């Protein structure tokens, strides 16, 4: 016999709340935290007037990102979507190409492909990572792809398949080694959507540094924020220089003349945003420590909960636990939306994952493989409060 819905929901609520600070009544999914030198750095921008295209913080922020991630080059831009747009362009994605990506992602990944006039091709995810499934991708390519003079072509649509864009979902690293092998086998370019995974490592190497490019986001809900912002990571010096050039209107250096050598983008990050970013990166280790504490508490607590599983970091990875995730077990998954209402009624602002891309009207006619796992993850998972501030004054602080 299954338990009454309300007693199941109460137990899940109790498990979540046992990990959260006692003194609060409302818990948002992920809040930004400004407890470092943000004010000081922003004040300096305002006092000196360097708020926009010139100033020291953009350079400083880029060097800090390079140091932290180990990427040879980091280029700060206006947001993660713009970063992805430029990476796809520089990877040679052209009008009419196809780009393989998970159906389970934020819309930015698919939109950036559309900006290039290319077509997203949706592939299923694995349960362990919630990210792109190497096996499913390999099977799909074996079924539809043909190599023609070193290019991968979709035999069914006739379009060239140019790139693979995995996402490190909710901060958990995807199985990148296998994806690298598949990309080699089919002459595909790997671009990592690491928008959610600053501070996440796969076999001790930072996510976003495996592919030709990696993309970071510093939106307000991400682990580190600049208000809005993003970055391009690459280990290729020349591509890094080119990325900087075409995100800054392709202006040639000159004391007073406006000389631009190609059609380019105004995607550069303003100095004032980079100032916030510098202060945020200084606190990243603390954020990560607090988030890991919170995740460990959730994991312990959900080990004793019969209705839901906590999603732990995949093996051989270190996750930033950007968004903590629980997966409702059968037969409780079908109550997911009622559970979300119940949690909101009780101050826990939990959220479902995104709608799968193929469910959105702009993308429903795009090519796609079987998406069984993605559909299950999407229907049974709930993201629970995950901000770094939640572990600060909680029980674990005294442990
Ligand atoms: C946040 C995010 C992006 C980029 O978003 P912006 O708001 O443009 O910075 C891209 N992909 C994923 C998976 C994201 O979560």
Coordinates of C-alpha atoms and ligand atoms in Angstrom, one line a residue:
X1 CA 0.0 0.0 0.0
X2 CA 1.3 3.5 -0.8
X3 CA 1.2 6.1 1.8
X4 CA -1.1 9.1 1.6
X5 CA 0.2 11.9 -0.5
X6 CA 0.4 14.4 2.3
X7 CA 2.4 12.2 4.6
X8 CA 4.9 11.5 1.8
X9 CA 5.2 15.2 1.1
X10 CA 5.6 16.0 4.8
X11 CA 8.4 13.6 5.1
X12 CA 10.2 15.0 2.0
X13 CA 9.7 18.5 3.3
X14 CA 11.1 17.4 6.7
X15 CA 14.1 15.8 5.1
X16 CA 14.9 19.0 3.1
X17 CA 14.3 21.3 6.1
X18 CA 16.5 19.2 8.4
X19 CA 19.4 20.3 6.3
X20 CA 18.5 24.0 6.2
X21 CA 19.1 26.9 8.7
X22 CA 16.5 26.7 11.5
X23 CA 16.0 30.5 11.7
X24 CA 14.7 31.0 8.2
X25 CA 11.2 30.4 6.9
X26 CA 11.7 30.9 3.2
X27 CA 14.3 29.2 1.1
X28 CA 15.0 30.3 -2.5
X29 CA 16.6 27.9 -5.0
X30 CA 19.8 29.8 -5.4
X31 CA 20.6 33.3 -4.2
X32 CA 23.6 35.4 -5.0
X33 CA 25.9 36.2 -2.0
X34 CA 27.9 39.4 -1.8
X35 CA 30.1 39.2 1.3
X36 CA 33.5 40.0 -0.1
X37 CA 35.0 43.1 -1.7
X38 CA 32.2 43.8 -4.2
X39 CA 31.4 47.2 -2.8
X40 CA 35.0 48.3 -2.7
X41 CA 35.7 47.3 -6.3
X42 CA 32.4 48.7 -7.7
X43 CA 33.0 52.0 -5.8
X44 CA 36.4 52.2 -7.4
X45 CA 34.8 51.9 -10.9
X46 CA 32.3 54.7 -10.1
X47 CA 34.9 56.9 -8.5
X48 CA 37.3 56.6 -11.4
X49 CA 34.6 56.7 -14.1
X50 CA 35.9 53.4 -15.6
X51 CA 32.6 51.6 -15.7
X52 CA 32.4 50.4 -19.3
X53 CA 34.7 49.4 -22.1
X54 CA 38.0 50.3 -20.5
X55 CA 39.3 49.5 -17.0
X56 CA 41.5 47.1 -15.2
X57 CA 38.9 44.7 -13.9
X58 CA 38.0 43.0 -17.2
X59 CA 41.7 41.9 -17.6
X60 CA 42.0 41.0 -13.9
X61 CA 38.8 38.9 -14.1
X62 CA 40.0 37.1 -17.2
X63 CA 43.4 36.3 -15.5
X64 CA 41.6 35.1 -12.4
X65 CA 39.4 32.7 -14.5
X66 CA 42.5 31.4 -16.3
X67 CA 44.3 30.8 -13.0
X68 CA 41.3 29.1 -11.5
X69 CA 40.3 26.9 -14.4
X70 CA 43.7 26.2 -15.9
X71 CA 42.4 27.4 -19.3
X72 CA 45.1 29.1 -21.3
X73 CA 42.7 31.8 -22.3
X74 CA 39.5 33.2 -20.8
X75 CA 37.5 36.0 -22.5
X76 CA 34.8 37.8 -20.5
X77 CA 31.6 38.6 -22.3
X78 CA 28.1 39.9 -21.7
X79 CA 26.5 36.6 -20.9
X80 CA 26.8 32.8 -21.4
X81 CA 24.5 32.8 -24.4
X82 CA 26.7 35.3 -26.3
X83 CA 29.8 33.3 -25.3
X84 CA 28.2 30.1 -26.8
X85 CA 27.3 32.0 -30.0
X86 CA 30.9 33.2 -30.5
X87 CA 32.3 29.7 -29.8
X88 CA 30.0 28.0 -32.3
X89 CA 31.0 30.7 -34.9
X90 CA 34.7 30.2 -34.3
X91 CA 34.3 26.4 -34.4
X92 CA 33.0 26.9 -37.9
X93 CA 29.3 26.1 -37.3
X94 CA 27.5 27.5 -40.4
X95 CA 24.0 28.0 -41.7
X96 CA 22.4 24.6 -42.3
X97 CA 24.8 22.6 -40.0
X98 CA 23.5 20.3 -37.3
X99 CA 24.8 20.5 -33.7
X100 CA 24.4 17.5 -31.3
X101 CA 23.2 18.5 -27.8
X102 CA 21.2 17.2 -24.9
X103 CA 17.4 17.8 -25.0
X104 CA 17.8 18.4 -21.2
X105 CA 19.3 21.8 -21.0
X106 CA 18.6 25.5 -20.6
X107 CA 17.3 27.1 -23.7
X108 CA 20.5 29.2 -24.2
X109 CA 22.3 26.2 -25.7
X110 CA 19.7 25.7 -28.4
X111 CA 19.3 29.4 -29.0
X112 CA 23.0 30.0 -29.6
X113 CA 22.9 27.2 -32.3
X114 CA 19.9 28.9 -33.9
X115 CA 21.7 32.3 -34.0
X116 CA 24.2 30.6 -36.3
X117 CA 21.4 29.4 -38.6
X118 CA 22.3 25.9 -37.5
X119 CA 19.9 23.2 -36.3
X120 CA 20.0 21.5 -32.8
X121 CA 19.9 17.7 -32.9
X122 CA 18.7 16.4 -29.5
X123 CA 20.3 13.4 -27.8
X124 CA 19.3 11.6 -24.5
X125 CA 21.0 12.0 -21.2
X126 CA 22.4 9.4 -18.7
X127 CA 20.9 9.1 -15.2
X128 CA 24.3 9.2 -13.5
X129 CA 25.3 12.5 -14.8
X130 CA 22.0 14.0 -16.1
X131 CA 24.2 15.0 -19.0
X132 CA 24.6 13.9 -22.6
X133 CA 24.8 10.1 -22.9
X134 CA 28.0 9.0 -24.8
X135 CA 26.4 5.6 -25.6
X136 CA 23.3 7.2 -27.0
X137 CA 25.3 9.7 -29.0
X138 CA 27.5 7.0 -30.4
X139 CA 24.6 4.7 -31.3
X140 CA 22.8 7.6 -33.0
X141 CA 25.9 8.6 -35.0
X142 CA 26.5 5.0 -36.1
X143 CA 22.9 4.9 -37.3
X144 CA 22.7 8.2 -39.2
X145 CA 26.2 9.6 -39.8
X146 CA 28.5 9.1 -42.8
X147 CA 32.0 10.5 -43.1
X148 CA 32.6 12.4 -46.4
X149 CA 36.0 13.9 -47.1
X150 CA 36.7 14.3 -43.3
X151 CA 33.2 15.8 -42.6
X152 CA 30.4 14.2 -40.8
X153 CA 27.1 14.2 -42.7
X154 CA 23.6 13.2 -41.5
X155 CA 22.5 10.7 -44.1
X156 CA 18.8 11.3 -43.3
X157 CA 18.8 15.1 -43.5
X158 CA 21.8 15.6 -45.7
X159 CA 23.1 18.3 -43.4
X160 CA 26.7 18.5 -42.1
X161 CA 27.0 17.6 -38.4
X162 CA 29.7 20.0 -37.1
X163 CA 29.8 20.0 -33.3
X164 CA 28.8 18.3 -30.1
X165 CA 27.8 20.6 -27.1
X166 CA 27.4 18.7 -23.9
X167 CA 26.2 20.4 -20.7
X168 CA 27.5 19.8 -17.2
X169 CA 24.0 19.7 -15.9
X170 CA 23.4 21.4 -12.5
X171 CA 27.1 21.4 -12.1
X172 CA 27.7 17.6 -12.4
X173 CA 30.5 16.9 -14.9
X174 CA 29.4 14.9 -17.9
X175 CA 31.3 11.8 -19.0
X176 CA 33.7 13.9 -21.1
X177 CA 36.4 11.3 -21.9
X178 CA 34.0 9.2 -23.9
X179 CA 32.6 12.2 -25.7
X180 CA 36.1 13.3 -26.7
X181 CA 36.6 9.8 -28.3
X182 CA 33.3 10.1 -30.2
X183 CA 34.2 13.5 -31.5
X184 CA 37.5 12.2 -32.8
X185 CA 35.8 9.2 -34.4
X186 CA 33.3 11.4 -36.3
X187 CA 35.4 14.6 -36.9
X188 CA 33.2 16.7 -34.6
X189 CA 34.2 19.7 -32.6
X190 CA 33.6 19.6 -28.9
X191 CA 32.3 22.7 -27.2
X192 CA 31.4 22.4 -23.5
X193 CA 28.5 24.3 -22.0
X194 CA 30.0 24.7 -18.6
X195 CA 27.7 27.6 -17.7
X196 CA 26.6 25.8 -14.5
X197 CA 29.9 24.1 -13.6
X198 CA 32.5 26.7 -12.5
X199 CA 34.3 24.9 -9.7
X200 CA 33.5 21.4 -11.1
X201 CA 36.3 19.0 -12.1
X202 CA 36.4 15.8 -14.1
X203 CA 39.5 13.7 -13.2
X204 CA 41.0 16.8 -11.5
X205 CA 40.7 18.9 -14.7
X206 CA 38.3 21.8 -14.7
X207 CA 35.1 21.4 -16.8
X208 CA 35.1 23.6 -19.9
X209 CA 38.8 23.0 -20.6
X210 CA 38.4 19.7 -22.5
X211 CA 36.8 20.9 -25.7
X212 CA 38.0 23.4 -28.3
X213 CA 36.0 25.9 -26.3
X214 CA 34.1 26.0 -23.0
X215 CA 31.4 28.5 -21.9
X216 CA 30.8 29.9 -18.5
X217 CA 27.9 32.0 -17.2
X218 CA 27.8 34.6 -14.4
X219 CA 24.1 35.2 -14.4
X220 CA 22.5 36.1 -11.1
X221 CA 21.6 32.5 -10.2
X222 CA 24.9 30.9 -11.0
X223 CA 27.6 30.0 -8.5
X224 CA 29.4 33.2 -9.1
X225 CA 27.7 36.3 -10.6
X226 CA 28.6 39.5 -12.3
X227 CA 25.0 40.6 -12.5
X228 CA 25.0 39.2 -16.0
X229 CA 28.0 37.8 -17.7
X230 CA 29.8 34.9 -19.3
X231 CA 33.2 33.8 -20.5
X232 CA 34.8 31.8 -23.3
X233 CA 37.5 29.3 -22.3
X234 CA 40.0 28.0 -24.8
X235 CA 43.5 26.4 -24.7
X236 CA 44.2 27.7 -28.2
X237 CA 46.0 31.0 -28.0
X238 CA 45.1 32.1 -31.5
X239 CA 41.4 31.3 -31.1
X240 CA 41.5 33.1 -27.8
X241 CA 42.8 36.2 -29.4
X242 CA 40.3 36.0 -32.2
X243 CA 37.5 35.5 -29.6
X244 CA 38.6 38.6 -27.8
X245 CA 38.8 40.5 -31.1
X246 CA 35.3 39.6 -32.4
X247 CA 33.6 40.1 -29.0
X248 CA 35.0 43.7 -28.9
X249 CA 33.8 45.0 -32.3
X250 CA 37.0 43.9 -34.1
X251 CA 38.6 47.3 -33.4
X252 CA 42.3 47.6 -34.2
X253 CA 44.4 49.3 -31.6
X254 CA 45.0 53.0 -32.4
X255 CA 45.3 56.1 -30.3
X256 CA 42.3 57.8 -31.9
X257 CA 41.1 56.2 -35.1
X258 CA 38.1 53.9 -35.4
X259 CA 39.4 51.1 -37.6
X260 CA 37.5 47.7 -37.5
X261 CA 38.6 44.9 -39.7
X262 CA 35.5 42.7 -39.9
X263 CA 31.8 42.5 -38.9
X264 CA 31.9 41.6 -35.2
X265 CA 30.0 41.7 -32.0
X266 CA 29.8 44.1 -29.1
X267 CA 29.7 41.3 -26.5
X268 CA 32.4 42.5 -24.1
X269 CA 31.8 42.5 -20.4
X270 CA 31.6 46.0 -18.9
X271 CA 34.3 46.8 -16.3
X272 CA 31.8 47.4 -13.5
X273 CA 30.5 43.8 -14.0
X274 CA 34.0 42.4 -14.0
X275 CA 34.7 44.3 -10.8
X276 CA 31.9 42.3 -9.1
X277 CA 33.3 39.2 -10.7
X278 CA 36.7 39.6 -9.2
X279 CA 35.3 39.9 -5.7
X280 CA 33.1 36.9 -6.4
X281 CA 36.0 34.7 -7.6
X282 CA 37.9 35.6 -4.5
X283 CA 35.1 33.9 -2.5
X284 CA 34.6 30.9 -4.8
X285 CA 36.5 28.5 -2.6
X286 CA 34.2 29.4 0.4
X287 CA 31.1 29.1 -1.8
X288 CA 32.2 25.7 -2.9
X289 CA 33.0 24.5 0.6
X290 CA 29.6 25.7 1.9
X291 CA 27.7 24.1 -1.0
X292 CA 29.6 20.8 -0.5
X293 CA 28.6 20.8 3.1
X294 CA 25.0 21.4 2.2
X295 CA 25.1 18.6 -0.4
X296 CA 26.6 16.2 2.1
X297 CA 23.9 17.0 4.6
X298 CA 21.2 16.4 1.9
X299 CA 22.8 13.2 0.9
X300 CA 22.9 11.8 4.4
X301 CA 19.3 12.9 5.1
X302 CA 18.0 11.5 1.9
X303 CA 19.7 8.1 2.5
X304 CA 17.0 7.7 5.1
X305 CA 14.1 8.9 2.9
X306 CA 12.2 6.2 1.2
X307 CA 10.5 8.4 -1.5
X308 CA 13.4 10.3 -3.1
X309 CA 17.1 9.8 -4.0
X310 CA 19.7 12.5 -3.8
X311 CA 21.8 13.0 -6.9
X312 CA 25.5 12.7 -5.9
X313 CA 28.5 13.8 -8.0
X314 CA 29.3 11.2 -10.7
X315 CA 32.4 9.0 -10.0
X316 CA 35.8 10.5 -10.8
X317 CA 34.4 14.0 -10.6
X318 CA 34.2 16.8 -8.2
X319 CA 30.9 18.7 -8.6
X320 CA 30.3 22.3 -7.5
X321 CA 26.8 21.1 -6.5
X322 CA 25.4 24.2 -8.2
X323 CA 21.8 22.9 -7.9
X324 CA 21.0 20.0 -5.6
X325 CA 18.7 17.5 -7.1
X326 CA 16.4 14.9 -5.8
X327 CA 14.7 12.2 -7.9
X328 CA 11.3 10.9 -6.8
X329 CA 11.0 7.2 -6.7
X330 CA 8.1 5.2 -8.2
X331 CA 5.2 5.5 -7.6
X332 CA 5.7 9.0 -6.2
X333 CA 7.1 10.6 -9.4
X334 CA 3.7 11.2 -10.8
X335 CA 2.9 13.5 -7.8
X336 CA 5.9 15.7 -8.6
X337 CA 3.9 18.9 -9.5
X338 CA 1.7 18.6 -6.4
X339 CA 4.9 18.2 -4.3
X340 CA 6.2 21.4 -5.9
X341 CA 3.0 23.2 -4.8
X342 CA 3.3 21.7 -1.3
X343 CA 7.0 22.7 -0.9
X344 CA 6.2 26.3 -2.1
X345 CA 3.3 26.5 0.4
X346 CA 5.9 25.7 3.1
X347 CA 8.5 28.2 2.0
X348 CA 10.8 25.8 0.0
X349 CA 11.1 27.3 -3.5
X350 CA 12.0 24.1 -5.2
X351 CA 11.9 23.9 -9.0
X352 CA 11.5 21.3 -11.7
X353 CA 14.2 20.9 -14.4
X354 CA 13.7 22.8 -17.6
X355 CA 11.2 21.6 -20.2
X356 CA 13.0 19.4 -22.7
X357 CA 14.0 21.4 -25.8
X358 CA 12.0 19.3 -28.2
X359 CA 8.8 20.2 -26.2
X360 CA 9.2 23.9 -27.1
X361 CA 7.4 25.0 -30.2
X362 CA 10.5 26.5 -31.9
X363 CA 12.4 23.3 -31.5
X364 CA 9.8 20.6 -31.8
X365 CA 10.6 19.8 -35.4
X366 CA 14.4 19.5 -34.9
X367 CA 15.9 16.0 -35.4
X368 CA 16.1 14.0 -32.2
X369 CA 16.9 10.5 -30.9
X370 CA 14.9 8.5 -28.3
X371 CA 14.8 10.7 -25.2
X372 CA 13.5 8.2 -22.6
X373 CA 16.0 9.0 -19.9
X374 CA 15.6 12.7 -20.4
X375 CA 11.8 12.4 -20.1
X376 CA 12.2 10.5 -16.9
X377 CA 14.7 12.8 -15.3
X378 CA 12.6 15.8 -16.4
X379 CA 9.4 14.3 -14.9
X380 CA 10.8 12.9 -11.6
X381 CA 13.5 15.4 -10.5
X382 CA 13.2 18.4 -8.3
X383 CA 15.9 21.0 -7.6
X384 CA 16.0 22.0 -4.0
X385 CA 17.5 25.1 -2.2
X386 CA 21.2 25.2 -3.0
X387 CA 22.7 28.6 -2.3
X388 CA 26.1 28.9 -0.5
X389 CA 24.4 30.9 2.3
X390 CA 22.3 28.0 3.4
X391 CA 25.2 26.0 4.8
X392 CA 26.7 29.0 6.7
X393 CA 24.7 29.0 10.0
X394 CA 23.4 25.6 9.7
X395 CA 24.2 22.7 12.0
X396 CA 27.2 21.6 10.0
X397 CA 29.0 24.8 10.7
X398 CA 29.7 23.6 14.2
X399 CA 30.7 20.1 13.2
Ligands
LIG1 C1 22.9 29.8 -17.5 C2 23.1 28.9 -18.6 C3 23.6 29.4 -19.9 C4 23.9 30.8 -20.2 O1 23.0 31.7 -19.7 P1 23.2 33.3 -19.7 O2 22.0 33.7 -18.9 O3 23.1 33.7 -21.1 O4 24.5 33.7 -19.0 C5 23.8 28.5 -20.9 N1 23.6 27.2 -20.7 C6 23.1 26.7 -19.5 C7 22.9 25.2 -19.4 C8 22.9 27.5 -18.5 O5 22.4 27.0 -17.3

